[in-house]
mmCIF file of C-alpha atoms and ligand atoms in Angstrom:
data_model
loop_
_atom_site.group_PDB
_atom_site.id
_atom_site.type_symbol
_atom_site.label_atom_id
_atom_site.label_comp_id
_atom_site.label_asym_id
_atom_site.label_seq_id
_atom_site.Cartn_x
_atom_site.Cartn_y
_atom_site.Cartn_z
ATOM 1 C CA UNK S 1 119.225 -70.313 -55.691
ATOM 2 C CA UNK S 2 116.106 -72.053 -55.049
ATOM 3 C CA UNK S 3 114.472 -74.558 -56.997
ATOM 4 C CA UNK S 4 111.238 -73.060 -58.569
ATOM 5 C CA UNK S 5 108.499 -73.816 -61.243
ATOM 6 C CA UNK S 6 108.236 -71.142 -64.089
ATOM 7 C CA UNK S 7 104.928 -70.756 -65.817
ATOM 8 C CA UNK S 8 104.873 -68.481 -68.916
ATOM 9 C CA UNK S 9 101.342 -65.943 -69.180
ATOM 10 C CA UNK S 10 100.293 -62.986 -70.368
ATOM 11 C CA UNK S 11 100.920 -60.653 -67.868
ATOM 12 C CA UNK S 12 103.461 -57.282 -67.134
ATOM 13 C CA UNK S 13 105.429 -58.665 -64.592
ATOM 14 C CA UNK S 14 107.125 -61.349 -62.949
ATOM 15 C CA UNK S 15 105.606 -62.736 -59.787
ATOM 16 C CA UNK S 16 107.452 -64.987 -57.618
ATOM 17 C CA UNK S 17 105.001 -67.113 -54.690
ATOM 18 C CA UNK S 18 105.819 -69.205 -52.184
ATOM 19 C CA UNK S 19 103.523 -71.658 -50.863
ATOM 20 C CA UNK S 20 104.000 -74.959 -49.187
ATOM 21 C CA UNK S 21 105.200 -76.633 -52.767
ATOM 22 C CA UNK S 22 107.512 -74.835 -53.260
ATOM 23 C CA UNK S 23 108.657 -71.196 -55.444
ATOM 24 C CA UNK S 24 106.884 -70.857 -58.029
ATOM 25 C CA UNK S 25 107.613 -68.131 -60.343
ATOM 26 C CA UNK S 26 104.742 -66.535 -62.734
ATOM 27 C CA UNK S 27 106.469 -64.340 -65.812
ATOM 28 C CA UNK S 28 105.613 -62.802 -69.052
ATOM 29 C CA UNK S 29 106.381 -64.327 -72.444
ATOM 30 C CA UNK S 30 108.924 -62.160 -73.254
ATOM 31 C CA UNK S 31 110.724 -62.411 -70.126
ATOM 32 C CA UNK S 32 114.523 -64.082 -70.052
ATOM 33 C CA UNK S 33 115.583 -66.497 -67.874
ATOM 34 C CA UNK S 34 118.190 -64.021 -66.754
ATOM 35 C CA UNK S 35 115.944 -61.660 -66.026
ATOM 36 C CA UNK S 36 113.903 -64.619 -63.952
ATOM 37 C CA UNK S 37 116.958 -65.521 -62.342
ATOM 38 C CA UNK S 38 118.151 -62.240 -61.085
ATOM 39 C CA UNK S 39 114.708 -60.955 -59.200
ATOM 40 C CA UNK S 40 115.006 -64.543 -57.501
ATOM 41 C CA UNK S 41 118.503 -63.793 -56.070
ATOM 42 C CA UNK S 42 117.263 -60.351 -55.435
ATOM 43 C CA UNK S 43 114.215 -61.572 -53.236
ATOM 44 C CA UNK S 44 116.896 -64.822 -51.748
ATOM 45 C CA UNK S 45 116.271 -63.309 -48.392
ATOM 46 C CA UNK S 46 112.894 -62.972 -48.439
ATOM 47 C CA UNK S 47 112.013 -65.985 -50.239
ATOM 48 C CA UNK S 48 113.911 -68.175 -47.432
ATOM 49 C CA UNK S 49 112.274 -66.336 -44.573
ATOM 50 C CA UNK S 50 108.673 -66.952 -46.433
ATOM 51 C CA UNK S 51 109.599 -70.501 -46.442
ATOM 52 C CA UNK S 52 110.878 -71.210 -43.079
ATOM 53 C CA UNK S 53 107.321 -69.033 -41.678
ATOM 54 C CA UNK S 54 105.223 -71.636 -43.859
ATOM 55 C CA UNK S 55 106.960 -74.700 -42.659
ATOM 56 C CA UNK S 56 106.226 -73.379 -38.966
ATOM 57 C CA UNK S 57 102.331 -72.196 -39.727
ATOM 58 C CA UNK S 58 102.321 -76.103 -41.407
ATOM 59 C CA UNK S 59 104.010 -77.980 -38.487
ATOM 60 C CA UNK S 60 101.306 -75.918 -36.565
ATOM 61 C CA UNK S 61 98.342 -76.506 -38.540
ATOM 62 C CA UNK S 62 99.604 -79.684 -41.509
ATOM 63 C CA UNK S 63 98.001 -80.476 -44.072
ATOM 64 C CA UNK S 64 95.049 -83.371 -43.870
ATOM 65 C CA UNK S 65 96.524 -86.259 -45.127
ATOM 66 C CA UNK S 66 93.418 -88.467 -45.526
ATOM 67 C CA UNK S 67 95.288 -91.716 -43.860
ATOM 68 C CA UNK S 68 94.074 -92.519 -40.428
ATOM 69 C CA UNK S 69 95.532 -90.638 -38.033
ATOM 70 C CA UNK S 70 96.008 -87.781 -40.021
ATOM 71 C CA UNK S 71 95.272 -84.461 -38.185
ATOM 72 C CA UNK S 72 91.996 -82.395 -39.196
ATOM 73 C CA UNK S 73 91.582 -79.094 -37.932
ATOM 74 C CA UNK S 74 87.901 -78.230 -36.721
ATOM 75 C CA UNK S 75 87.341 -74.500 -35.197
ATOM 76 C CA UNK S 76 91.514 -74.280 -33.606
ATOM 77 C CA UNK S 77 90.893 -78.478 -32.592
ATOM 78 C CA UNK S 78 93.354 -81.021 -34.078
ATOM 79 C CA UNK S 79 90.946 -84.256 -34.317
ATOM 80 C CA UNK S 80 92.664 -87.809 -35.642
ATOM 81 C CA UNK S 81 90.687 -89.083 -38.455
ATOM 82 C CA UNK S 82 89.147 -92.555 -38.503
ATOM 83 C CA UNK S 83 88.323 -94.380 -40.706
ATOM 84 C CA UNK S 84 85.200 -96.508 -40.728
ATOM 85 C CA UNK S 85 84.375 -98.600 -43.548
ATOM 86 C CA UNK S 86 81.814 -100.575 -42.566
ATOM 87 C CA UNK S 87 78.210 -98.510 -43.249
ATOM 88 C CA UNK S 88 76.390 -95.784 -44.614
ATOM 89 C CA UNK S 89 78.403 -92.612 -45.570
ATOM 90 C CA UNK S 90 78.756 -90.163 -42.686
ATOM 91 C CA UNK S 91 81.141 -87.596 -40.739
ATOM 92 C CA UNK S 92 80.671 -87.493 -37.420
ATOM 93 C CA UNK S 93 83.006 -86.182 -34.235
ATOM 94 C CA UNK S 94 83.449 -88.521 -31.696
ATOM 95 C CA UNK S 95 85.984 -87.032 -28.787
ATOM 96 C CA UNK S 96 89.060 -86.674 -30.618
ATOM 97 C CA UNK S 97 88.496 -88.132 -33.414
ATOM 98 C CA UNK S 98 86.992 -87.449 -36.933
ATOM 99 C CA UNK S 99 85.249 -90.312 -38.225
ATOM 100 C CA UNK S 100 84.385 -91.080 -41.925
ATOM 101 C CA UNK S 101 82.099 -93.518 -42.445
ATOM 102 C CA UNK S 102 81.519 -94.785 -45.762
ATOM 103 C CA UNK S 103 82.570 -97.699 -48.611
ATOM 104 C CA UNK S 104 86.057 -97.239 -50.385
ATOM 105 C CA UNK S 105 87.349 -94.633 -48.080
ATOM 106 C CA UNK S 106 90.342 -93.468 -50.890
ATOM 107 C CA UNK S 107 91.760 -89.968 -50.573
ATOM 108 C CA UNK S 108 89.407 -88.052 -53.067
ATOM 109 C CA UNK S 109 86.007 -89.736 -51.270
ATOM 110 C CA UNK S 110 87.372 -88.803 -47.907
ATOM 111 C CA UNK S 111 88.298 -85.773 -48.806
ATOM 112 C CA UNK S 112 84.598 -85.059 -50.433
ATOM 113 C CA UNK S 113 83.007 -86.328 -47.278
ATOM 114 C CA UNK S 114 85.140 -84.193 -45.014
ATOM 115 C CA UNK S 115 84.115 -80.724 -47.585
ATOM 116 C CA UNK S 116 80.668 -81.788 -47.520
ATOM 117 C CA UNK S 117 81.463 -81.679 -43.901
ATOM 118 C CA UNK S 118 82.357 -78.686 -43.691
ATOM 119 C CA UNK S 119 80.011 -76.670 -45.600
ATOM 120 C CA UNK S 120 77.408 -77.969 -43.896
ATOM 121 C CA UNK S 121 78.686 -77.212 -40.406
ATOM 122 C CA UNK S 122 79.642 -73.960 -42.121
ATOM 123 C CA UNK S 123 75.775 -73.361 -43.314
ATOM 124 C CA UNK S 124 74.841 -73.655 -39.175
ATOM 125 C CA UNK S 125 77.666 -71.596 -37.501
ATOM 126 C CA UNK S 126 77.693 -68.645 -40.163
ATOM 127 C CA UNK S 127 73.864 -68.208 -39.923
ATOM 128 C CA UNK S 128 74.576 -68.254 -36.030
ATOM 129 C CA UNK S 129 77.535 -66.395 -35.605
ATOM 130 C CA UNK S 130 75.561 -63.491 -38.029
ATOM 131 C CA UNK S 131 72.601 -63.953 -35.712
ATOM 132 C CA UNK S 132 74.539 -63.564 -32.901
ATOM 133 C CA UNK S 133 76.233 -59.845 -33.786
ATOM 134 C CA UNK S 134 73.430 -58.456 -36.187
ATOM 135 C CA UNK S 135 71.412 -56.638 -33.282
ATOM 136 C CA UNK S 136 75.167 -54.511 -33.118
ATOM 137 C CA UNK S 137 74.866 -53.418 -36.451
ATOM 138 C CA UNK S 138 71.134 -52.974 -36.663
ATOM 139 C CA UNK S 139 70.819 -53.210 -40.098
ATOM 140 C CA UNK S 140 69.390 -56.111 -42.454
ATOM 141 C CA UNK S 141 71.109 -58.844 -44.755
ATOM 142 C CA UNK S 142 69.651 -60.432 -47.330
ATOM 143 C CA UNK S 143 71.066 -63.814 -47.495
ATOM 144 C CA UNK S 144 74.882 -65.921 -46.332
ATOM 145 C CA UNK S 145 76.509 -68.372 -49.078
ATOM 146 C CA UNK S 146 78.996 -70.789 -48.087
ATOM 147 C CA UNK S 147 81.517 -70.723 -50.922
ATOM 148 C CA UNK S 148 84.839 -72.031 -51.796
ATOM 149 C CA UNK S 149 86.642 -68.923 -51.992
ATOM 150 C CA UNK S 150 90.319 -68.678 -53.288
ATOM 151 C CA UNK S 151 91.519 -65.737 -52.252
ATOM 152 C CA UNK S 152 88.796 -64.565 -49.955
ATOM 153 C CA UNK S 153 87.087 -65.422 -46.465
ATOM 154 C CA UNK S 154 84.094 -63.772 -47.306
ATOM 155 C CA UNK S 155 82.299 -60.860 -48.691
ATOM 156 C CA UNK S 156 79.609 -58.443 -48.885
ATOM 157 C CA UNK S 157 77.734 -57.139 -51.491
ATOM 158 C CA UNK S 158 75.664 -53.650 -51.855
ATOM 159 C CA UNK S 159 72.422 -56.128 -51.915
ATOM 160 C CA UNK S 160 73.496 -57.113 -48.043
ATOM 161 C CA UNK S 161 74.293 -60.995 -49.857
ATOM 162 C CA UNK S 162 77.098 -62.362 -47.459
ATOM 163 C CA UNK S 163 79.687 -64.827 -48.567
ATOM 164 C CA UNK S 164 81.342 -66.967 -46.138
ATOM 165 C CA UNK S 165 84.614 -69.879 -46.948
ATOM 166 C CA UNK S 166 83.948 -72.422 -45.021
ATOM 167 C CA UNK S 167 87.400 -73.001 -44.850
ATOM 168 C CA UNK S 168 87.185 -70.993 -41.876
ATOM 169 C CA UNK S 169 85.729 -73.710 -40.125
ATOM 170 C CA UNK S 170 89.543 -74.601 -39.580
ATOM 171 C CA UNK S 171 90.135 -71.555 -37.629
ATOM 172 C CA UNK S 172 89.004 -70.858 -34.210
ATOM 173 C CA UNK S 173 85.750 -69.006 -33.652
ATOM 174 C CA UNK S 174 87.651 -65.653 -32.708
ATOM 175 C CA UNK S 175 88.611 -65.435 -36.105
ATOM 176 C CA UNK S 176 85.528 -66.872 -37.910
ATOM 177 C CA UNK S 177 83.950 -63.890 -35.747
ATOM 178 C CA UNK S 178 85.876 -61.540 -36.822
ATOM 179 C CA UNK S 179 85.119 -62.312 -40.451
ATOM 180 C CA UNK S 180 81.467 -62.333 -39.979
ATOM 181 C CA UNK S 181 81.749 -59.329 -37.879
ATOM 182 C CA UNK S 182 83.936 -57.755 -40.655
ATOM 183 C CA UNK S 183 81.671 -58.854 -43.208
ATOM 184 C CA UNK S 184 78.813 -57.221 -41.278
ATOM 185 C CA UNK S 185 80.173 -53.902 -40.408
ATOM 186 C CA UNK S 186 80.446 -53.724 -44.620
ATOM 187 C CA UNK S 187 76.268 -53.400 -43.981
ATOM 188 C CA UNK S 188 77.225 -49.802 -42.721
ATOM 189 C CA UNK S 189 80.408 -48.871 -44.336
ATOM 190 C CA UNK S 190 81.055 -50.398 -47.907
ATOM 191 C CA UNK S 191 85.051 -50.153 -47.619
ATOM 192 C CA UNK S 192 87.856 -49.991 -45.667
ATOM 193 C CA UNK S 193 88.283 -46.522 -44.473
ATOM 194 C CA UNK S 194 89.174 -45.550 -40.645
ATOM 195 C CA UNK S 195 85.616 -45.104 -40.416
ATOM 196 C CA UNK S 196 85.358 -48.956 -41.499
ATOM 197 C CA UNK S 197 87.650 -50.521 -38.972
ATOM 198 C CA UNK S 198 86.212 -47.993 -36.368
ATOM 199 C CA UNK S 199 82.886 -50.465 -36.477
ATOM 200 C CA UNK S 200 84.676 -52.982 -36.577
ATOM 201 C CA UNK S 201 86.653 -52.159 -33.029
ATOM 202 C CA UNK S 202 83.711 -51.493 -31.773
ATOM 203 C CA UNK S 203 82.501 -55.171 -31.721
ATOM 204 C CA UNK S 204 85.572 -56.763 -32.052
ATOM 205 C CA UNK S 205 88.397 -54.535 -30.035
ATOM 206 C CA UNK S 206 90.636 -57.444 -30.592
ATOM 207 C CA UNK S 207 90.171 -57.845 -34.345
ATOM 208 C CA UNK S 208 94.177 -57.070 -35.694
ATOM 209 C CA UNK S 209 94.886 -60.141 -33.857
ATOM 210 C CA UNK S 210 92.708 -61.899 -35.791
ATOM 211 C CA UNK S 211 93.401 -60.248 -39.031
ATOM 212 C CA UNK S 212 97.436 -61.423 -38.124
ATOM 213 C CA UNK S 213 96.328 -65.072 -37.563
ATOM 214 C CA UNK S 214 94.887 -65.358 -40.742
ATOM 215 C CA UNK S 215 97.997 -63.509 -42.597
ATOM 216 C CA UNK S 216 100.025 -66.197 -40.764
ATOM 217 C CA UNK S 217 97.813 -69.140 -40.555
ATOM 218 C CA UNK S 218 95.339 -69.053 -43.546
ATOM 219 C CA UNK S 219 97.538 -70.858 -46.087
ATOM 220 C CA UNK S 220 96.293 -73.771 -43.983
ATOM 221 C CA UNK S 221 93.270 -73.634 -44.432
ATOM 222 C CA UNK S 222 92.657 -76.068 -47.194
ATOM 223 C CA UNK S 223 91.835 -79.408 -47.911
ATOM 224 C CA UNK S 224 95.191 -80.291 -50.106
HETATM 225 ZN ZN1 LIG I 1 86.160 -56.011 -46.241
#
């Protein structure tokens, strides 16, 4: 069996994840370990083939490590960050590279500087990208947010208040557009019926390969 982390909560069921740590497996109070124990050899298969399809997505897309060097994904680019002690704090592309500038460049203050980053790169492209397929839709919104979403990329409210992650700022712009496209078409139809994805095709005929790439790749999208 795998190794695995067990956290005890109020809840009905047991819930086994995998993520790039490792199983971790979620289970009521009450539950026994031998009850634990035998839903994990139960899902052996499918917890191995989880694993080895994150270990791909993160050889892919890894994690930012915050060392020089280290990869950082920008809109489908891989840039090498740099670090740059010497001046006032900034974040800046240059080529290839992602350059922090700033005084004791440690993990946590890079990786503020690089969210700050983000969200405000995130602030520009979202307002454009909504500017850009709004005359489609033809109707009005009322605002965007850039928000660090857990278990989201964006949303839509009755109001017409848009929500963007700007962890999608990771992803290439086909499938940032297809979440602000998705998030739009929510203007017209508040759900997901056929009629739903219907607008959706319309402006995005490609869109289920975007919806895959997320499935697959979106556990990337983080700042660890
Ligand atoms: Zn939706």
């Amino acid at each position: 069996m795998q190794p695995y982390t067990l956290k005890r909560e109020k809840r009905r069921s047991i819930l086994i994840q995998v993520t790039e740590a490792g199983v971790e497996v979620r289970a009521p109070l009450r539950s026994t370990l031998a009850q634990i124990e035998a839903l994990l050899t139960q899902k052996q298969a499918w917890i191995l083939r989880r694993r080895a399809q994150l270990a791909a997505v993160f050889s892919e897309i890894p994690l930012v490590t915050y060392d020089p060097g280290g990869l950082v994904p920008v809109m489908g680019r891989s840039l090498a960050l740099r670090l740059d002690k010497a001046g006032r704090v900034a974040v800046r592309i240059e080529g290839e590279e992602m350059v922090v500038v700033g005084p004791k460049l440690g993990p946590d203050r890079v990786r503020a500087h690089l969210k700050a980053w983000y969200i405000v790169q995130a602030e520009a492209i979202f307002e454009d990208r909504v500017a850009l397929y709004l005359p489609q839709i033809g109707r009005p919104y009322r605002d965007i947010q850039i928000k660090t979403l857990k278990r989201r990329w964006g949303s839509c409210t009755l109001k017409g208040e848009l929500t963007f992650n700007w962890t999608l700022m990771m992803a290439p712009l086909w499938v940032l557009d297809y979440v602000v496209i998705h998030e739009l078409c929510h203007l017209k139809v508040m759900n997901h019926s056929v009629s739903f994805w219907r607008e959706v095709g319309k402006i995005s005929p490609e869109y289920k390969k975007a919806v895959q790439w997320l499935k697959h790749y979106g556990p990337a999208l983080k700042l660890p």
